[in-house]
């Protein structure tokens, strides 16, 4: 029996992917040269469709890497000489921080208990150059004066906690002199980021874009490039073939330094085009409507409750539920009806479920899942 995947990545394939795979085979995408005009047209098309979908201005490049995990490392290597700042509230935001530590950056973190999130209002508005002293900021979170890069996670996939797009945009506006990078791996294109402000964001394709794994997408602006070039001049190690200057130089010609995942770049462009045809607003509203159904169920149904208490922090794309019954038994029962849901992350494996609400699953499929969970 084929399953419907409500797992938070790899996830259900976007409904049009099977057709696009057929076209990719017909067009012999698996064999074409990555130095051909055909490939450059594919890259350009994917770039144009993602730009339209996510409202990315011409100040930003759209670059391809092996994964989102790689982008944690590239971002820190290329844009931080000494200090980074991380908002941590689960395993993925923690790994971003851990990467900075591994790279010997002086990494600051503010950490929330699992299930909690960050709001703009919690941050001190004091920025460098302001005469106010730290103690005047009360108990607000203060982004350290010497932090060069602020690292945020729009959707913490391990706990189902979001930081709302409006809060991310406001936080950047109040800290304009710092570079901001947003992990939107399990929510893009849901979160609406203001790329006039946000310097960088990234995702990988096997989550909310509903594609097979193996491609990271790095949206990054000229300020980040300038920073990387400055670090390079100072002889800081910024990497080799996937350094930001190397990726950017190739991008100008719609090429990549290495032989890339041409197949997935092609599929991503096609799926982004399909999403644009529906309209990103439609996708966001549809996601909200399905999320309301899921959370409503979790609040009312016997034996379940939403893990995240603050409704504004509840992720629209990955819902996490506490369960009375052992999670494994629920997963098995639902699987027998043709649907796969995720277990809790790490230690929460036994008494939590994670339900992905990505654009690939329809309202009807969500309703079927909730019926099976009853
Ligand atoms: C899955 C995930 C990653 C890592 O993505 P890979 O494609 O495995 O590199 C990073 N951040 C978040 C929030 C994720 O959900």
mmCIF file of C-alpha atoms and ligand atoms in Angstrom:
data_model
loop_
_atom_site.group_PDB
_atom_site.id
_atom_site.type_symbol
_atom_site.label_atom_id
_atom_site.label_comp_id
_atom_site.label_asym_id
_atom_site.label_seq_id
_atom_site.Cartn_x
_atom_site.Cartn_y
_atom_site.Cartn_z
ATOM 1 C CA UNK A 1 0.000 0.000 0.000
ATOM 2 C CA UNK A 2 1.388 3.410 -0.821
ATOM 3 C CA UNK A 3 1.414 5.822 2.097
ATOM 4 C CA UNK A 4 0.569 9.501 2.521
ATOM 5 C CA UNK A 5 3.512 11.066 4.356
ATOM 6 C CA UNK A 6 2.759 13.554 7.133
ATOM 7 C CA UNK A 7 6.372 13.261 8.273
ATOM 8 C CA UNK A 8 8.306 16.514 8.661
ATOM 9 C CA UNK A 9 10.949 15.695 6.053
ATOM 10 C CA UNK A 10 11.482 13.809 3.895
ATOM 11 C CA UNK A 11 7.808 14.350 3.342
ATOM 12 C CA UNK A 12 4.946 13.736 0.940
ATOM 13 C CA UNK A 13 5.994 14.701 -2.590
ATOM 14 C CA UNK A 14 4.228 17.705 -4.058
ATOM 15 C CA UNK A 15 1.390 16.310 -6.220
ATOM 16 C CA UNK A 16 2.909 17.505 -9.514
ATOM 17 C CA UNK A 17 6.368 15.989 -8.902
ATOM 18 C CA UNK A 18 5.613 12.654 -10.595
ATOM 19 C CA UNK A 19 4.718 14.443 -13.857
ATOM 20 C CA UNK A 20 7.788 16.667 -13.667
ATOM 21 C CA UNK A 21 9.971 13.576 -13.188
ATOM 22 C CA UNK A 22 8.475 12.177 -16.395
ATOM 23 C CA UNK A 23 9.319 15.415 -18.253
ATOM 24 C CA UNK A 24 12.821 15.421 -16.742
ATOM 25 C CA UNK A 25 13.388 11.927 -18.129
ATOM 26 C CA UNK A 26 11.984 12.924 -21.516
ATOM 27 C CA UNK A 27 14.294 15.963 -21.578
ATOM 28 C CA UNK A 28 17.272 13.780 -20.489
ATOM 29 C CA UNK A 29 17.987 16.075 -17.549
ATOM 30 C CA UNK A 30 20.063 13.368 -15.842
ATOM 31 C CA UNK A 31 22.644 13.463 -18.625
ATOM 32 C CA UNK A 32 22.986 17.087 -19.705
ATOM 33 C CA UNK A 33 26.154 19.068 -18.999
ATOM 34 C CA UNK A 34 26.065 21.580 -16.184
ATOM 35 C CA UNK A 35 28.078 23.878 -18.484
ATOM 36 C CA UNK A 36 25.412 23.830 -21.203
ATOM 37 C CA UNK A 37 22.948 26.539 -22.193
ATOM 38 C CA UNK A 38 20.194 24.057 -21.311
ATOM 39 C CA UNK A 39 21.370 23.912 -17.699
ATOM 40 C CA UNK A 40 21.768 27.688 -17.495
ATOM 41 C CA UNK A 41 18.147 28.070 -18.621
ATOM 42 C CA UNK A 42 17.025 25.595 -15.930
ATOM 43 C CA UNK A 43 18.943 27.490 -13.194
ATOM 44 C CA UNK A 44 17.557 30.808 -14.442
ATOM 45 C CA UNK A 45 13.999 29.481 -14.485
ATOM 46 C CA UNK A 46 14.285 28.126 -10.935
ATOM 47 C CA UNK A 47 15.825 31.430 -9.828
ATOM 48 C CA UNK A 48 12.974 33.437 -11.392
ATOM 49 C CA UNK A 49 10.238 31.230 -9.945
ATOM 50 C CA UNK A 50 11.718 31.267 -6.411
ATOM 51 C CA UNK A 51 12.218 35.056 -6.622
ATOM 52 C CA UNK A 52 8.542 35.514 -7.540
ATOM 53 C CA UNK A 53 7.345 33.056 -4.884
ATOM 54 C CA UNK A 54 9.387 34.434 -1.987
ATOM 55 C CA UNK A 55 9.565 38.057 -3.176
ATOM 56 C CA UNK A 56 13.354 38.156 -3.397
ATOM 57 C CA UNK A 57 14.859 41.413 -4.766
ATOM 58 C CA UNK A 58 17.830 41.666 -7.145
ATOM 59 C CA UNK A 59 20.189 42.444 -4.233
ATOM 60 C CA UNK A 60 20.084 38.736 -3.373
ATOM 61 C CA UNK A 61 21.507 35.727 -5.194
ATOM 62 C CA UNK A 62 19.871 32.286 -5.064
ATOM 63 C CA UNK A 63 22.584 29.652 -4.666
ATOM 64 C CA UNK A 64 22.558 25.858 -4.499
ATOM 65 C CA UNK A 65 24.352 23.657 -1.951
ATOM 66 C CA UNK A 66 24.141 20.013 -0.902
ATOM 67 C CA UNK A 67 21.798 20.618 2.026
ATOM 68 C CA UNK A 68 20.611 23.135 4.612
ATOM 69 C CA UNK A 69 23.127 21.669 7.057
ATOM 70 C CA UNK A 70 25.847 22.815 4.689
ATOM 71 C CA UNK A 71 24.419 26.355 4.673
ATOM 72 C CA UNK A 72 24.757 26.646 8.467
ATOM 73 C CA UNK A 73 28.479 26.166 7.938
ATOM 74 C CA UNK A 74 28.804 28.335 4.816
ATOM 75 C CA UNK A 75 26.924 31.245 6.366
ATOM 76 C CA UNK A 76 29.091 31.270 9.482
ATOM 77 C CA UNK A 77 32.357 30.766 7.595
ATOM 78 C CA UNK A 78 31.645 33.535 5.119
ATOM 79 C CA UNK A 79 29.993 36.182 7.292
ATOM 80 C CA UNK A 80 31.448 35.864 10.790
ATOM 81 C CA UNK A 81 34.994 36.760 11.710
ATOM 82 C CA UNK A 82 34.580 36.492 15.512
ATOM 83 C CA UNK A 83 31.045 36.530 16.945
ATOM 84 C CA UNK A 84 27.619 35.169 16.089
ATOM 85 C CA UNK A 85 24.327 35.270 17.997
ATOM 86 C CA UNK A 86 21.782 32.426 18.037
ATOM 87 C CA UNK A 87 18.178 32.103 19.190
ATOM 88 C CA UNK A 88 17.911 28.460 20.277
ATOM 89 C CA UNK A 89 14.711 26.568 21.135
ATOM 90 C CA UNK A 90 15.213 23.028 19.880
ATOM 91 C CA UNK A 91 17.542 20.650 18.076
ATOM 92 C CA UNK A 92 17.886 22.454 14.732
ATOM 93 C CA UNK A 93 18.524 25.933 16.110
ATOM 94 C CA UNK A 94 20.964 24.258 18.533
ATOM 95 C CA UNK A 95 22.834 22.612 15.655
ATOM 96 C CA UNK A 96 23.217 26.001 13.939
ATOM 97 C CA UNK A 97 24.834 27.218 17.183
ATOM 98 C CA UNK A 98 26.956 24.045 17.492
ATOM 99 C CA UNK A 99 28.275 24.653 13.976
ATOM 100 C CA UNK A 100 29.500 28.093 15.050
ATOM 101 C CA UNK A 101 31.251 26.520 18.052
ATOM 102 C CA UNK A 102 32.873 23.883 15.811
ATOM 103 C CA UNK A 103 34.133 26.650 13.529
ATOM 104 C CA UNK A 104 35.711 28.338 16.579
ATOM 105 C CA UNK A 105 33.469 31.374 16.415
ATOM 106 C CA UNK A 106 32.579 33.117 19.655
ATOM 107 C CA UNK A 107 28.938 32.041 19.554
ATOM 108 C CA UNK A 108 26.415 33.695 21.875
ATOM 109 C CA UNK A 109 23.090 32.045 22.485
ATOM 110 C CA UNK A 110 19.807 32.739 24.175
ATOM 111 C CA UNK A 111 17.947 29.526 24.815
ATOM 112 C CA UNK A 112 14.249 28.880 25.478
ATOM 113 C CA UNK A 113 12.733 25.753 27.035
ATOM 114 C CA UNK A 114 11.438 23.260 24.447
ATOM 115 C CA UNK A 115 8.004 24.264 23.180
ATOM 116 C CA UNK A 116 8.589 27.985 23.602
ATOM 117 C CA UNK A 117 9.476 30.582 21.006
ATOM 118 C CA UNK A 118 10.757 34.099 20.451
ATOM 119 C CA UNK A 119 8.842 37.353 19.927
ATOM 120 C CA UNK A 120 10.121 40.696 18.751
ATOM 121 C CA UNK A 121 8.821 42.344 21.940
ATOM 122 C CA UNK A 122 11.218 40.331 24.090
ATOM 123 C CA UNK A 123 14.298 41.904 22.560
ATOM 124 C CA UNK A 124 15.945 45.077 23.731
ATOM 125 C CA UNK A 125 15.890 47.750 21.066
ATOM 126 C CA UNK A 126 19.314 48.958 22.179
ATOM 127 C CA UNK A 127 21.769 48.655 19.332
ATOM 128 C CA UNK A 128 25.393 49.583 19.078
ATOM 129 C CA UNK A 129 26.043 53.293 19.058
ATOM 130 C CA UNK A 130 23.136 53.852 21.411
ATOM 131 C CA UNK A 131 24.114 55.616 24.642
ATOM 132 C CA UNK A 132 21.892 53.332 26.761
ATOM 133 C CA UNK A 133 23.679 50.805 28.916
ATOM 134 C CA UNK A 134 22.879 47.121 29.090
ATOM 135 C CA UNK A 135 21.358 47.369 32.573
ATOM 136 C CA UNK A 136 18.759 49.840 31.321
ATOM 137 C CA UNK A 137 17.330 47.186 29.054
ATOM 138 C CA UNK A 138 15.830 45.301 32.015
ATOM 139 C CA UNK A 139 15.251 41.611 31.459
ATOM 140 C CA UNK A 140 14.997 41.941 27.705
ATOM 141 C CA UNK A 141 17.109 39.804 25.396
ATOM 142 C CA UNK A 142 20.048 41.893 24.258
ATOM 143 C CA UNK A 143 21.827 41.058 21.033
ATOM 144 C CA UNK A 144 25.508 41.503 21.928
ATOM 145 C CA UNK A 145 27.165 44.610 20.541
ATOM 146 C CA UNK A 146 29.919 42.722 18.751
ATOM 147 C CA UNK A 147 27.740 39.998 17.242
ATOM 148 C CA UNK A 148 28.219 40.205 13.477
ATOM 149 C CA UNK A 149 25.484 37.757 12.496
ATOM 150 C CA UNK A 150 22.086 37.028 14.080
ATOM 151 C CA UNK A 151 20.870 33.455 13.427
ATOM 152 C CA UNK A 152 17.132 32.764 13.696
ATOM 153 C CA UNK A 153 15.042 29.677 13.019
ATOM 154 C CA UNK A 154 11.639 30.544 11.544
ATOM 155 C CA UNK A 155 10.345 27.043 12.191
ATOM 156 C CA UNK A 156 11.973 24.809 14.809
ATOM 157 C CA UNK A 157 11.057 21.417 13.353
ATOM 158 C CA UNK A 158 11.926 19.428 16.490
ATOM 159 C CA UNK A 159 9.374 21.201 18.707
ATOM 160 C CA UNK A 160 6.863 22.691 16.254
ATOM 161 C CA UNK A 161 7.592 26.277 17.268
ATOM 162 C CA UNK A 162 7.626 29.176 14.840
ATOM 163 C CA UNK A 163 9.015 32.672 15.051
ATOM 164 C CA UNK A 164 6.488 34.705 13.098
ATOM 165 C CA UNK A 165 7.657 36.463 9.949
ATOM 166 C CA UNK A 166 6.483 39.869 11.234
ATOM 167 C CA UNK A 167 8.609 39.422 14.364
ATOM 168 C CA UNK A 168 11.682 38.438 12.338
ATOM 169 C CA UNK A 169 11.264 41.454 10.053
ATOM 170 C CA UNK A 170 10.805 43.854 12.985
ATOM 171 C CA UNK A 171 13.803 42.447 14.815
ATOM 172 C CA UNK A 172 16.016 43.010 11.791
ATOM 173 C CA UNK A 173 14.677 46.558 11.348
ATOM 174 C CA UNK A 174 15.687 47.338 14.920
ATOM 175 C CA UNK A 175 19.207 45.904 14.369
ATOM 176 C CA UNK A 176 20.050 47.119 10.888
ATOM 177 C CA UNK A 177 23.828 47.098 11.307
ATOM 178 C CA UNK A 178 23.912 43.333 11.882
ATOM 179 C CA UNK A 179 23.585 40.637 9.281
ATOM 180 C CA UNK A 180 20.521 38.409 9.743
ATOM 181 C CA UNK A 181 20.186 34.814 8.583
ATOM 182 C CA UNK A 182 16.926 32.861 8.836
ATOM 183 C CA UNK A 183 16.605 29.069 8.720
ATOM 184 C CA UNK A 184 13.255 28.540 6.954
ATOM 185 C CA UNK A 185 13.867 24.876 6.094
ATOM 186 C CA UNK A 186 10.541 23.484 7.289
ATOM 187 C CA UNK A 187 8.331 26.474 6.542
ATOM 188 C CA UNK A 188 9.339 28.096 3.214
ATOM 189 C CA UNK A 189 7.338 29.466 1.409
ATOM 190 C CA UNK A 190 4.979 29.991 4.372
ATOM 191 C CA UNK A 191 6.926 32.642 6.257
ATOM 192 C CA UNK A 192 6.810 36.013 4.552
ATOM 193 C CA UNK A 193 10.239 37.556 5.068
ATOM 194 C CA UNK A 194 11.074 41.109 4.079
ATOM 195 C CA UNK A 195 14.165 40.602 1.935
ATOM 196 C CA UNK A 196 14.672 44.365 1.732
ATOM 197 C CA UNK A 197 15.890 43.801 5.303
ATOM 198 C CA UNK A 198 16.712 40.134 5.850
ATOM 199 C CA UNK A 199 20.190 39.437 4.491
ATOM 200 C CA UNK A 200 19.980 35.692 4.109
ATOM 201 C CA UNK A 201 17.578 32.764 4.400
ATOM 202 C CA UNK A 202 17.780 29.150 3.396
ATOM 203 C CA UNK A 203 15.915 25.872 3.063
ATOM 204 C CA UNK A 204 16.307 22.352 1.751
ATOM 205 C CA UNK A 205 13.793 20.866 -0.644
ATOM 206 C CA UNK A 206 12.588 17.678 1.085
ATOM 207 C CA UNK A 207 10.399 19.487 3.610
ATOM 208 C CA UNK A 208 7.758 22.016 2.641
ATOM 209 C CA UNK A 209 8.614 22.007 -1.075
ATOM 210 C CA UNK A 210 7.786 18.308 -1.289
ATOM 211 C CA UNK A 211 10.783 17.160 -3.349
ATOM 212 C CA UNK A 212 13.278 14.317 -2.974
ATOM 213 C CA UNK A 213 16.189 15.282 -0.674
ATOM 214 C CA UNK A 214 19.604 16.430 -1.829
ATOM 215 C CA UNK A 215 19.506 20.163 -2.472
ATOM 216 C CA UNK A 216 20.016 23.216 -0.259
ATOM 217 C CA UNK A 217 18.855 26.669 -1.379
ATOM 218 C CA UNK A 218 20.719 29.704 -0.073
ATOM 219 C CA UNK A 219 19.214 33.168 -0.561
ATOM 220 C CA UNK A 220 21.901 35.703 0.268
ATOM 221 C CA UNK A 221 22.540 39.400 -0.392
ATOM 222 C CA UNK A 222 25.379 41.624 -1.537
ATOM 223 C CA UNK A 223 26.154 42.714 2.029
ATOM 224 C CA UNK A 224 26.977 39.113 2.909
ATOM 225 C CA UNK A 225 29.112 38.817 -0.224
ATOM 226 C CA UNK A 226 31.015 42.002 0.675
ATOM 227 C CA UNK A 227 31.602 40.628 4.155
ATOM 228 C CA UNK A 228 32.947 37.334 2.755
ATOM 229 C CA UNK A 229 35.271 39.192 0.371
ATOM 230 C CA UNK A 230 36.556 41.302 3.230
ATOM 231 C CA UNK A 231 37.228 38.205 5.361
ATOM 232 C CA UNK A 232 38.996 36.553 2.447
ATOM 233 C CA UNK A 233 41.260 39.580 2.030
ATOM 234 C CA UNK A 234 42.145 39.304 5.730
ATOM 235 C CA UNK A 235 43.075 35.674 5.088
ATOM 236 C CA UNK A 236 40.256 34.239 7.207
ATOM 237 C CA UNK A 237 39.317 30.766 5.902
ATOM 238 C CA UNK A 238 35.938 31.081 4.147
ATOM 239 C CA UNK A 239 35.978 27.719 2.353
ATOM 240 C CA UNK A 240 36.920 26.806 -1.192
ATOM 241 C CA UNK A 241 34.510 25.861 -4.016
ATOM 242 C CA UNK A 242 31.412 26.681 -1.952
ATOM 243 C CA UNK A 243 32.735 29.939 -0.508
ATOM 244 C CA UNK A 244 30.241 32.740 -1.078
ATOM 245 C CA UNK A 245 32.458 34.572 -3.633
ATOM 246 C CA UNK A 246 32.915 31.342 -5.612
ATOM 247 C CA UNK A 247 29.187 30.475 -5.601
ATOM 248 C CA UNK A 248 28.278 34.063 -6.490
ATOM 249 C CA UNK A 249 30.774 34.319 -9.358
ATOM 250 C CA UNK A 250 29.315 31.177 -10.938
ATOM 251 C CA UNK A 251 25.754 32.291 -10.206
ATOM 252 C CA UNK A 252 26.212 35.407 -12.329
ATOM 253 C CA UNK A 253 26.378 33.032 -15.278
ATOM 254 C CA UNK A 254 23.660 30.704 -13.854
ATOM 255 C CA UNK A 255 26.273 28.065 -13.163
ATOM 256 C CA UNK A 256 27.615 26.323 -10.074
ATOM 257 C CA UNK A 257 31.249 25.661 -9.080
ATOM 258 C CA UNK A 258 30.766 21.873 -9.063
ATOM 259 C CA UNK A 259 28.487 19.445 -10.877
ATOM 260 C CA UNK A 260 25.249 20.163 -9.008
ATOM 261 C CA UNK A 261 22.008 18.287 -8.421
ATOM 262 C CA UNK A 262 20.652 19.344 -11.834
ATOM 263 C CA UNK A 263 17.675 17.016 -11.507
ATOM 264 C CA UNK A 264 16.459 18.626 -8.287
ATOM 265 C CA UNK A 265 17.171 22.169 -9.469
ATOM 266 C CA UNK A 266 14.899 21.381 -12.430
ATOM 267 C CA UNK A 267 12.156 19.889 -10.223
ATOM 268 C CA UNK A 268 12.334 22.790 -7.766
ATOM 269 C CA UNK A 269 11.806 25.297 -10.584
ATOM 270 C CA UNK A 270 8.780 23.344 -11.809
ATOM 271 C CA UNK A 271 7.230 23.037 -8.330
ATOM 272 C CA UNK A 272 7.881 26.727 -7.567
ATOM 273 C CA UNK A 273 6.157 27.541 -10.867
ATOM 274 C CA UNK A 274 3.154 25.409 -9.839
ATOM 275 C CA UNK A 275 3.079 27.187 -6.475
ATOM 276 C CA UNK A 276 3.200 30.584 -8.207
ATOM 277 C CA UNK A 277 0.284 29.540 -10.363
ATOM 278 C CA UNK A 278 -1.729 28.920 -7.196
ATOM 279 C CA UNK A 279 -0.273 32.055 -5.615
ATOM 280 C CA UNK A 280 1.747 32.174 -2.437
ATOM 281 C CA UNK A 281 -1.112 33.893 -0.577
ATOM 282 C CA UNK A 282 -3.371 31.000 -1.450
ATOM 283 C CA UNK A 283 -0.769 28.521 -0.178
ATOM 284 C CA UNK A 284 -0.357 30.463 3.075
ATOM 285 C CA UNK A 285 -4.122 30.677 3.655
ATOM 286 C CA UNK A 286 -4.565 27.012 2.848
ATOM 287 C CA UNK A 287 -1.751 26.136 5.283
ATOM 288 C CA UNK A 288 -3.469 28.237 7.973
ATOM 289 C CA UNK A 289 -6.828 26.569 7.346
ATOM 290 C CA UNK A 290 -5.345 23.056 7.591
ATOM 291 C CA UNK A 291 -3.319 24.064 10.687
ATOM 292 C CA UNK A 292 -6.477 25.341 12.408
ATOM 293 C CA UNK A 293 -8.124 21.951 11.767
ATOM 294 C CA UNK A 294 -5.145 20.077 13.211
ATOM 295 C CA UNK A 295 -4.732 22.215 16.344
ATOM 296 C CA UNK A 296 -8.464 22.299 16.918
ATOM 297 C CA UNK A 297 -8.471 18.515 16.866
ATOM 298 C CA UNK A 298 -5.496 18.289 19.238
ATOM 299 C CA UNK A 299 -7.182 20.621 21.716
ATOM 300 C CA UNK A 300 -10.486 18.757 21.737
ATOM 301 C CA UNK A 301 -9.640 15.105 21.160
ATOM 302 C CA UNK A 302 -9.172 12.719 24.046
ATOM 303 C CA UNK A 303 -5.582 11.638 24.571
ATOM 304 C CA UNK A 304 -3.964 14.498 22.653
ATOM 305 C CA UNK A 305 -2.888 18.050 23.396
ATOM 306 C CA UNK A 306 -0.819 20.595 21.480
ATOM 307 C CA UNK A 307 2.731 20.656 22.845
ATOM 308 C CA UNK A 308 3.128 24.393 22.173
ATOM 309 C CA UNK A 309 0.913 26.399 24.527
ATOM 310 C CA UNK A 310 1.298 29.909 23.069
ATOM 311 C CA UNK A 311 -0.930 29.909 19.989
ATOM 312 C CA UNK A 312 1.242 32.522 18.220
ATOM 313 C CA UNK A 313 4.250 30.252 18.520
ATOM 314 C CA UNK A 314 2.488 27.179 17.148
ATOM 315 C CA UNK A 315 4.024 26.237 13.845
ATOM 316 C CA UNK A 316 1.511 26.200 10.989
ATOM 317 C CA UNK A 317 3.682 23.693 9.076
ATOM 318 C CA UNK A 318 4.773 21.201 11.767
ATOM 319 C CA UNK A 319 2.321 20.482 14.588
ATOM 320 C CA UNK A 320 3.647 18.680 17.651
ATOM 321 C CA UNK A 321 1.220 16.789 19.901
ATOM 322 C CA UNK A 322 1.633 15.282 23.347
ATOM 323 C CA UNK A 323 -0.004 11.868 23.496
ATOM 324 C CA UNK A 324 -1.412 9.829 26.365
ATOM 325 C CA UNK A 325 -0.996 6.558 24.519
ATOM 326 C CA UNK A 326 2.559 5.534 23.519
ATOM 327 C CA UNK A 327 3.296 7.451 20.293
ATOM 328 C CA UNK A 328 4.559 4.294 18.614
ATOM 329 C CA UNK A 329 1.149 2.615 18.894
ATOM 330 C CA UNK A 330 -0.627 5.607 17.367
ATOM 331 C CA UNK A 331 1.876 5.743 14.521
ATOM 332 C CA UNK A 332 1.301 2.022 13.817
ATOM 333 C CA UNK A 333 -2.479 2.383 13.916
ATOM 334 C CA UNK A 334 -2.463 5.316 11.500
ATOM 335 C CA UNK A 335 0.022 3.551 9.252
ATOM 336 C CA UNK A 336 -2.372 0.626 8.913
ATOM 337 C CA UNK A 337 -4.743 3.143 7.326
ATOM 338 C CA UNK A 338 -2.154 4.298 4.815
ATOM 339 C CA UNK A 339 -0.722 7.362 6.509
ATOM 340 C CA UNK A 340 2.638 8.023 8.132
ATOM 341 C CA UNK A 341 3.156 10.611 10.864
ATOM 342 C CA UNK A 342 6.422 11.560 12.554
ATOM 343 C CA UNK A 343 7.436 10.577 16.055
ATOM 344 C CA UNK A 344 8.605 13.145 18.581
ATOM 345 C CA UNK A 345 12.166 14.354 18.116
ATOM 346 C CA UNK A 346 14.938 12.794 20.223
ATOM 347 C CA UNK A 347 13.862 12.273 23.832
ATOM 348 C CA UNK A 348 10.234 13.073 22.980
ATOM 349 C CA UNK A 349 9.995 9.968 20.768
ATOM 350 C CA UNK A 350 7.739 7.997 23.141
ATOM 351 C CA UNK A 351 5.059 10.552 23.976
ATOM 352 C CA UNK A 352 4.947 13.015 21.110
ATOM 353 C CA UNK A 353 3.870 13.032 17.481
ATOM 354 C CA UNK A 354 4.911 15.434 14.760
ATOM 355 C CA UNK A 355 2.446 16.100 11.958
ATOM 356 C CA UNK A 356 3.750 17.917 8.885
ATOM 357 C CA UNK A 357 1.236 20.273 7.295
ATOM 358 C CA UNK A 358 3.148 21.063 4.115
ATOM 359 C CA UNK A 359 1.557 22.333 0.868
ATOM 360 C CA UNK A 360 1.764 18.806 -0.612
ATOM 361 C CA UNK A 361 -1.082 17.537 1.585
ATOM 362 C CA UNK A 362 -4.641 18.672 0.944
ATOM 363 C CA UNK A 363 -7.408 19.546 3.380
ATOM 364 C CA UNK A 364 -9.101 16.224 2.484
ATOM 365 C CA UNK A 365 -5.935 14.305 3.377
ATOM 366 C CA UNK A 366 -5.625 16.190 6.666
ATOM 367 C CA UNK A 367 -9.253 15.380 7.501
ATOM 368 C CA UNK A 368 -8.639 11.724 6.737
ATOM 369 C CA UNK A 369 -5.635 11.748 9.077
ATOM 370 C CA UNK A 370 -7.602 13.348 11.902
ATOM 371 C CA UNK A 371 -10.350 10.745 11.437
ATOM 372 C CA UNK A 372 -7.738 8.012 11.754
ATOM 373 C CA UNK A 373 -6.297 9.594 14.906
ATOM 374 C CA UNK A 374 -9.686 9.716 16.668
HETATM 375 C C1 LIG B 1 15.708 19.472 8.363
HETATM 376 C C2 LIG B 1 16.187 20.759 8.893
HETATM 377 C C3 LIG B 1 17.514 21.198 8.705
HETATM 378 C C4 LIG B 1 18.533 20.348 8.002
HETATM 379 O O1 LIG B 1 18.190 20.093 6.690
HETATM 380 P P1 LIG B 1 19.078 19.060 5.810
HETATM 381 O O2 LIG B 1 18.415 19.085 4.502
HETATM 382 O O3 LIG B 1 18.996 17.734 6.507
HETATM 383 O O4 LIG B 1 20.458 19.589 5.793
HETATM 384 C C5 LIG B 1 17.862 22.435 9.183
HETATM 385 N N1 LIG B 1 16.996 23.220 9.841
HETATM 386 C C6 LIG B 1 15.719 22.843 10.048
HETATM 387 C C7 LIG B 1 14.797 23.771 10.774
HETATM 388 C C8 LIG B 1 15.284 21.609 9.584
HETATM 389 O O5 LIG B 1 14.006 21.235 9.789
#
